[in-house]
Structure formats: structure tokens, C-alpha cells
Tab-separated table of C-alpha atoms and ligand atoms in Angstrom:
chain	number	residue	atom	x	y	z
A	1	MET	CA	157.070	179.123	20.272
A	2	ARG	CA	156.856	182.596	21.722
A	3	SER	CA	154.327	183.081	24.508
A	4	LYS	CA	151.443	185.427	23.796
A	5	VAL	CA	151.438	186.680	27.387
A	6	ASN	CA	154.934	187.939	28.068
A	7	ILE	CA	156.951	190.812	29.440
A	8	LYS	CA	159.742	191.628	27.001
A	9	SER	CA	159.495	188.029	25.693
A	10	HIS	CA	159.614	186.492	29.198
A	11	PRO	CA	156.441	184.337	29.496
A	12	LEU	CA	154.219	185.307	32.420
A	13	HIS	CA	152.857	181.836	33.269
A	14	PRO	CA	156.166	180.318	34.520
A	15	MET	CA	156.774	183.454	36.604
A	16	LEU	CA	153.392	183.215	38.341
A	17	VAL	CA	153.347	179.460	39.010
A	18	ALA	CA	156.116	180.021	41.559
A	19	PHE	CA	153.506	181.485	43.947
A	20	PRO	CA	151.070	178.536	44.261
A	21	ILE	CA	153.925	175.998	44.207
A	22	ALA	CA	155.827	177.788	46.985
A	23	LEU	CA	152.802	178.715	49.104
A	24	TRP	CA	150.994	175.364	48.982
A	25	THR	CA	154.210	173.474	49.740
A	26	ALA	CA	154.971	175.912	52.579
A	27	SER	CA	151.445	175.414	53.974
A	28	LEU	CA	152.006	171.661	54.280
A	29	ILE	CA	155.413	172.163	55.928
A	30	CYS	CA	154.000	174.776	58.339
A	31	ASP	CA	151.073	172.524	59.294
A	32	LEU	CA	153.319	169.517	59.931
A	33	LEU	CA	155.841	171.553	61.932
A	34	GLY	CA	153.055	173.315	63.825
A	35	LEU	CA	151.538	169.992	64.862
A	36	ALA	CA	154.905	168.435	65.695
A	37	LEU	CA	156.115	171.416	67.744
A	38	LYS	CA	152.643	172.301	69.061
A	39	LYS	CA	152.949	175.850	67.737
A	40	PRO	CA	149.587	177.320	66.616
A	41	GLU	CA	151.285	180.271	64.874
A	42	LEU	CA	152.841	177.812	62.412
A	43	TRP	CA	149.543	176.234	61.354
A	44	SER	CA	148.046	179.746	61.192
A	45	ALA	CA	150.783	180.604	58.696
A	46	GLY	CA	149.890	177.351	56.901
A	47	PHE	CA	146.262	178.470	56.603
A	48	TYR	CA	147.252	181.827	55.088
A	49	ALA	CA	149.650	180.062	52.722
A	50	VAL	CA	146.747	177.897	51.487
A	51	ILE	CA	144.693	181.030	50.728
A	52	GLY	CA	147.661	182.785	49.090
A	53	GLY	CA	148.365	179.718	46.961
A	54	CYS	CA	144.762	179.639	45.722
A	55	ILE	CA	144.919	183.311	44.704
A	56	GLY	CA	148.305	182.796	43.017
A	57	ALA	CA	146.985	179.741	41.155
A	58	VAL	CA	144.075	181.701	39.673
A	59	PHE	CA	146.430	184.448	38.448
A	60	ALA	CA	148.857	181.867	37.003
A	61	ALA	CA	146.068	179.962	35.255
A	62	VAL	CA	145.018	182.891	33.054
A	63	PRO	CA	148.252	183.313	30.990
A	64	GLY	CA	148.693	179.511	31.001
A	65	ALA	CA	145.253	178.989	29.469
A	66	ILE	CA	145.859	181.734	26.881
A	67	ASP	CA	149.171	180.150	25.833
A	68	TRP	CA	147.595	176.677	25.692
A	69	LYS	CA	144.837	178.008	23.428
A	70	THR	CA	146.961	180.230	21.164
A	71	VAL	CA	150.581	179.009	21.224
A	72	VAL	CA	150.572	175.218	21.667
A	73	PRO	CA	150.164	173.683	18.171
A	74	PRO	CA	146.768	172.041	17.612
A	75	ASN	CA	146.486	168.237	17.305
A	76	SER	CA	149.856	167.714	18.946
A	77	SER	CA	151.204	165.747	21.905
A	78	ALA	CA	151.890	169.100	23.638
A	79	LYS	CA	148.229	170.076	23.280
A	80	SER	CA	147.070	166.979	25.173
A	81	ARG	CA	149.950	167.303	27.676
A	82	GLY	CA	148.907	170.915	28.314
A	83	LEU	CA	145.299	169.837	28.793
A	84	ILE	CA	146.325	167.256	31.414
A	85	HIS	CA	148.597	169.858	33.074
A	86	GLY	CA	145.731	172.374	33.308
A	87	SER	CA	143.212	169.761	34.477
A	88	VAL	CA	145.511	168.447	37.232
A	89	ASN	CA	146.143	172.021	38.401
A	90	THR	CA	142.400	172.686	38.499
A	91	VAL	CA	141.887	169.614	40.694
A	92	VAL	CA	144.727	170.779	42.980
A	93	LEU	CA	143.127	174.218	43.268
A	94	ILE	CA	139.797	172.614	44.196
A	95	LEU	CA	141.498	170.444	46.854
A	96	PHE	CA	143.094	173.480	48.505
A	97	ILE	CA	139.850	175.491	48.308
A	98	ILE	CA	138.093	172.583	50.085
A	99	GLU	CA	140.847	172.576	52.680
A	100	ALA	CA	140.542	176.347	53.282
A	101	VAL	CA	136.750	176.110	53.594
A	102	ARG	CA	136.994	173.138	55.995
A	103	ARG	CA	139.488	174.932	58.248
A	104	GLY	CA	137.493	178.179	58.158
A	105	ASP	CA	140.022	180.322	59.984
A	106	ALA	CA	143.703	180.503	60.887
A	107	GLY	CA	143.158	179.359	64.462
A	108	THR	CA	141.726	175.938	63.563
A	109	THR	CA	144.089	173.034	64.120
A	110	PRO	CA	144.571	171.162	60.828
A	111	ASP	CA	143.000	167.708	61.129
A	112	ARG	CA	143.906	164.507	59.294
A	113	VAL	CA	141.616	165.275	56.344
A	114	SER	CA	143.243	168.705	55.894
A	115	LEU	CA	146.679	167.143	55.980
A	116	LEU	CA	145.603	164.479	53.512
A	117	LEU	CA	144.224	167.134	51.138
A	118	SER	CA	147.540	169.014	51.366
A	119	VAL	CA	149.668	165.911	50.785
A	120	VAL	CA	147.590	164.830	47.769
A	121	GLY	CA	147.530	168.414	46.444
A	122	VAL	CA	151.312	168.866	46.706
A	123	ALA	CA	151.958	165.431	45.146
A	124	MET	CA	149.647	166.263	42.218
A	125	LEU	CA	151.354	169.636	41.904
A	126	GLY	CA	154.676	167.822	41.524
A	127	TYR	CA	153.249	165.696	38.696
A	128	SER	CA	151.741	168.742	37.017
A	129	GLY	CA	155.049	170.609	37.367
A	130	TRP	CA	156.767	167.689	35.645
A	131	LEU	CA	154.357	168.040	32.705
A	132	GLY	CA	154.921	171.799	32.675
A	133	GLY	CA	158.668	171.184	32.526
A	134	THR	CA	158.199	168.876	29.534
A	135	LEU	CA	156.092	171.534	27.819
A	136	VAL	CA	158.872	174.100	28.225
A	137	TYR	CA	162.086	172.107	27.998
A	138	ARG	CA	161.089	169.551	25.358
A	139	ASN	CA	158.164	171.118	23.513
A	140	GLN	CA	159.708	174.589	23.802
A	141	ILE	CA	156.400	176.286	24.556
A	142	GLY	CA	157.158	179.872	25.518
A	143	VAL	CA	160.650	179.833	23.998
A	144	ASP	CA	161.295	182.942	21.928
A	145	HIS	CA	163.147	181.698	18.868
A	146	ARG	CA	165.577	184.195	17.281
A	147	TYR	CA	167.365	184.125	13.940
A	148	ALA	CA	170.850	185.407	13.205
A	149	ASN	CA	170.737	188.787	11.444
A	150	SER	CA	166.980	188.761	11.044
A	151	GLY	CA	165.335	189.662	14.293
A	152	SER	CA	162.516	188.027	16.084
A	153	TRP	CA	159.775	185.504	15.451
A	154	LYS	CA	157.108	186.481	12.903
A	155	GLU	CA	153.526	185.291	12.770
A	156	ARG	CA	150.591	186.453	10.604
A	157	THR	CA	146.919	185.576	10.537
A	158	LEU	CA	145.066	185.978	7.235
A	159	ASP	CA	141.452	185.326	6.386
A	160	ASP	CA	142.074	184.734	2.689
A	161	TRP	CA	144.628	182.894	0.512
A	162	SER	CA	144.636	185.811	-1.970
A	163	ARG	CA	146.377	188.151	0.483
A	164	PRO	CA	150.180	188.393	0.766
A	165	VAL	CA	151.679	186.706	3.821
A	166	CYS	CA	154.781	188.893	4.034
A	167	ASN	CA	157.261	190.939	2.065
A	168	VAL	CA	160.085	188.839	0.627
A	169	GLY	CA	162.615	191.075	2.403
A	170	GLU	CA	161.180	190.140	5.801
A	171	LEU	CA	162.759	186.688	5.684
A	172	ALA	CA	166.490	186.095	5.743
A	173	GLN	CA	168.117	182.941	4.370
A	174	GLY	CA	167.071	179.988	6.557
A	175	GLN	CA	164.433	182.008	8.411
A	176	MET	CA	160.861	180.822	8.796
A	177	MET	CA	157.604	182.360	9.910
A	178	LEU	CA	154.137	181.076	10.639
A	179	ALA	CA	151.105	182.137	8.626
A	180	VAL	CA	147.680	181.056	9.818
A	181	ILE	CA	145.597	181.305	6.659
A	182	LYS	CA	141.886	180.596	7.013
A	183	GLY	CA	142.739	178.559	10.097
A	184	GLU	CA	145.432	176.515	8.290
A	185	ARG	CA	148.940	176.748	9.799
A	186	VAL	CA	151.529	177.228	7.057
A	187	ALA	CA	155.277	177.595	7.604
A	188	ILE	CA	156.919	180.041	5.175
A	189	GLY	CA	160.673	179.844	4.775
A	190	LYS	CA	163.484	181.207	2.624
A	191	CYS	CA	165.813	178.523	1.289
A	192	PRO	CA	168.553	178.847	-1.392
A	193	GLU	CA	165.971	178.187	-4.166
A	194	GLY	CA	163.671	180.935	-2.897
A	195	ILE	CA	160.525	181.076	-0.798
A	196	VAL	CA	158.898	177.783	0.202
A	197	ALA	CA	155.654	177.030	2.021
A	198	PHE	CA	154.703	173.828	3.828
A	199	SER	CA	152.475	172.610	6.608
A	200	ASP	CA	153.544	173.692	10.071
A	201	HIS	CA	152.298	170.362	11.458
A	202	CYS	CA	154.956	167.652	11.899
A	203	THR	CA	153.391	164.299	11.062
A	204	HIS	CA	155.099	162.600	14.030
A	205	LYS	CA	153.491	164.262	17.078
A	206	GLY	CA	152.392	167.620	15.726
A	207	GLY	CA	155.534	169.675	16.424
A	208	PRO	CA	155.590	173.199	14.930
A	209	LEU	CA	157.964	173.029	11.955
A	210	SER	CA	158.092	176.828	11.648
A	211	ASP	CA	159.835	176.791	15.030
A	212	GLY	CA	162.403	174.274	13.822
A	213	VAL	CA	165.475	174.714	11.660
A	214	LEU	CA	165.583	175.231	7.885
A	215	ILE	CA	168.871	174.178	6.345
A	216	GLY	CA	169.045	174.197	2.560
A	217	TRP	CA	165.869	172.494	1.400
A	218	ALA	CA	165.346	170.474	4.608
A	219	VAL	CA	163.363	171.470	7.671
A	220	GLN	CA	163.991	169.801	11.017
A	221	CYS	CA	161.252	169.491	13.626
A	222	PRO	CA	162.206	171.032	16.980
A	223	TRP	CA	160.619	168.247	19.048
A	224	HIS	CA	162.200	164.943	17.962
A	225	GLY	CA	164.302	165.938	14.977
A	226	SER	CA	162.342	164.536	12.031
A	227	GLN	CA	163.478	166.079	8.763
A	228	PHE	CA	161.389	166.810	5.684
A	229	ASP	CA	162.092	167.990	2.135
A	230	VAL	CA	160.357	171.375	1.975
A	231	HIS	CA	159.726	171.112	-1.789
A	232	THR	CA	158.093	167.689	-1.915
A	233	GLY	CA	157.168	167.148	1.735
A	234	ARG	CA	158.830	163.698	1.820
A	235	VAL	CA	160.428	162.424	5.008
A	236	ILE	CA	164.234	162.616	4.902
A	237	SER	CA	164.721	161.284	8.410
A	238	GLY	CA	162.331	159.965	11.101
A	239	PRO	CA	160.826	159.314	13.574
A	240	ALA	CA	158.067	160.789	11.346
A	241	GLN	CA	156.774	158.297	8.772
A	242	LYS	CA	154.345	160.402	6.777
A	243	GLN	CA	155.198	163.277	4.475
A	244	ILE	CA	154.071	166.832	5.177
A	245	LYS	CA	151.778	168.905	3.008
A	246	THR	CA	153.418	171.515	0.786
A	247	TYR	CA	151.984	174.691	-0.733
A	248	ALA	CA	152.684	176.797	-3.808
A	249	ALA	CA	154.581	179.978	-2.926
A	250	ARG	CA	155.159	182.846	-5.374
A	251	VAL	CA	156.575	186.353	-5.156
A	252	GLU	CA	154.772	189.215	-6.922
A	253	ASN	CA	156.064	192.794	-6.639
A	254	GLY	CA	158.089	191.776	-3.622
A	255	GLU	CA	155.083	190.281	-1.810
A	256	VAL	CA	154.880	186.567	-0.936
A	257	TYR	CA	151.647	184.733	-1.804
A	258	VAL	CA	150.816	181.184	-0.801
A	259	SER	CA	148.163	178.883	-2.239
A	260	PRO	CA	147.066	175.358	-1.489
A	261	LEU	CA	148.458	173.212	-4.329
A	262	PHE	CA	145.062	171.861	-5.330
A	263	GLU	CA	143.945	175.452	-6.084
A	264	VAL	CA	146.984	176.037	-8.290
A	265	GLU	CA	146.281	172.784	-10.144
A	266	ARG	CA	142.610	173.703	-10.545
A	267	LYS	CA	143.576	177.088	-12.078
A	268	LYS	CA	145.952	175.350	-14.520
A	269	ALA	CA	143.210	172.927	-15.662
B	1	LIG	S1	156.820	165.929	16.569
B	1	LIG	FE1	158.267	164.354	16.770
B	1	LIG	S2	159.656	164.766	15.175
B	1	LIG	FE2	158.193	166.295	14.974
């Protein structure tokens, strides 16, 4: 799903994490080489790299936190993975701040505790980077999904079910968009039978179905490939076991309206 903090659709968080990763790793290498070669200028460089890494980490954390809050689907495996990723990074930042405070200035020879803090910090950074990689390469957080002949990703937030979610012409055949209506995430898609609306939440591990693929009347989850019938919500193919929720979609004067099915049934009664 497209990052909210991006430059021309390039997410900012992955660009900025390069700084703390490179600087903190360099600080450990400089300290070890400085001690081995008895060169104070190397551990001085290590001290400045620790400080630079801390500053870089704070700048990288801001777009990461915004994307975790606004882009990662709620109640999903990626949401908890992102929380662990952010928490581990926070601990790493604290470790390096402690190290910088302990050393005090660039001239201080790094002692065993400083080296231990660096080794633990870099090891935890590796684990956190692994989680970050899973968030991008498997969960596709920050990936800007495009559709043939129909432009870029669309997302709307509405505070009422009575308002139109889009114009019918905005969606091409097989294209989907996400509508967050009164806090409920609804995927809207155009299939051969017309406009359909269904829950964005995959019942397997919470993948965003609006970011998947709509072929005919089946939607495929982008995370592990579960497929659902968009009309009935039934599972066509697992690993998901439970059906998804579907909504009533209608077109009036070219505008697409969506309602929870129980409201439609209540009006009919
Ligand atoms: S989250 Fe696993 S198939 Fe959708």
C-alpha cells in the first residue's frame, strides 16, 4: 500500500533508515579498528558516527511511525510486525544514546561496556532490519500499486455511508480502491457484473484486499494468495478459512454508494 510520506511515490522511511544503519555499524567497526590499531582518530570517528546514527534514527522514525499508523492495515500480522520493528529500533536508539552519554566526548577510549552496547545494538538492528524487509517485500507496505490504463492508487475517507465513495468512471475493469467509511475499511472494485464492495480485511492475517488483484468476480489477497468471491464473500481458495464481509454497492447518477448489508435489509423490511 502506498506510503503516506513519500517523494513522488518513493517512501521516505526506507531512504532515511540507511543513515542509522550505516553510521551505527561504522561506529562499531571504527571502535574495533581503533582499539586494534591503537589509533585514537578511529574511535573518535566512531563516537561521531554514534551521534550521527542517533540523529538519523530520530528522522527515520517519524515517517515510519506515520506509515505504521496510517498505511499498515489494522488487526493484521503486519501491524504487530511493525510494532515489534519500531519497539526494537527504539531500544537500539536508547542503547546508542547511553553509549554516547557514557563516552562523553570523541577523545574517550571506548571501554568494554561501550563495545558491548554497540555489538548488541547492531545485532538488534539486524533483526529489526529483517522485520522491515518482511514488511516491504512480503507485506508490500510502501509499494505503490498501479493499474493498467487507470492510473494510480485511490483512497477515500468518508464520515457517512450516505455519501458517494467515487464516480463510477474512476474505476477501470479490475481496478479497486479503498474507502474508509466511518472507520470501516471497504474495498470497492469494478468486475464484469459491475461495482462490488467488500471488506478490505483478509480473514487469514489481515492483508489489504484492495491492494490485491481482482479477476472476474474473485479477489486475491496480496499477502498469501487467499481468494474470495466478491459477491458472497465465500473463500474460493485458502489459506483463509473464513469468508469476508460484503456490502451493497449501487450506482446513482454515475456516483457509487455503498451500504452495510444489514442496513439495506432493514430498509427493505
Ligand atoms: S493475509 Fe494471508 S492470505 Fe490474506
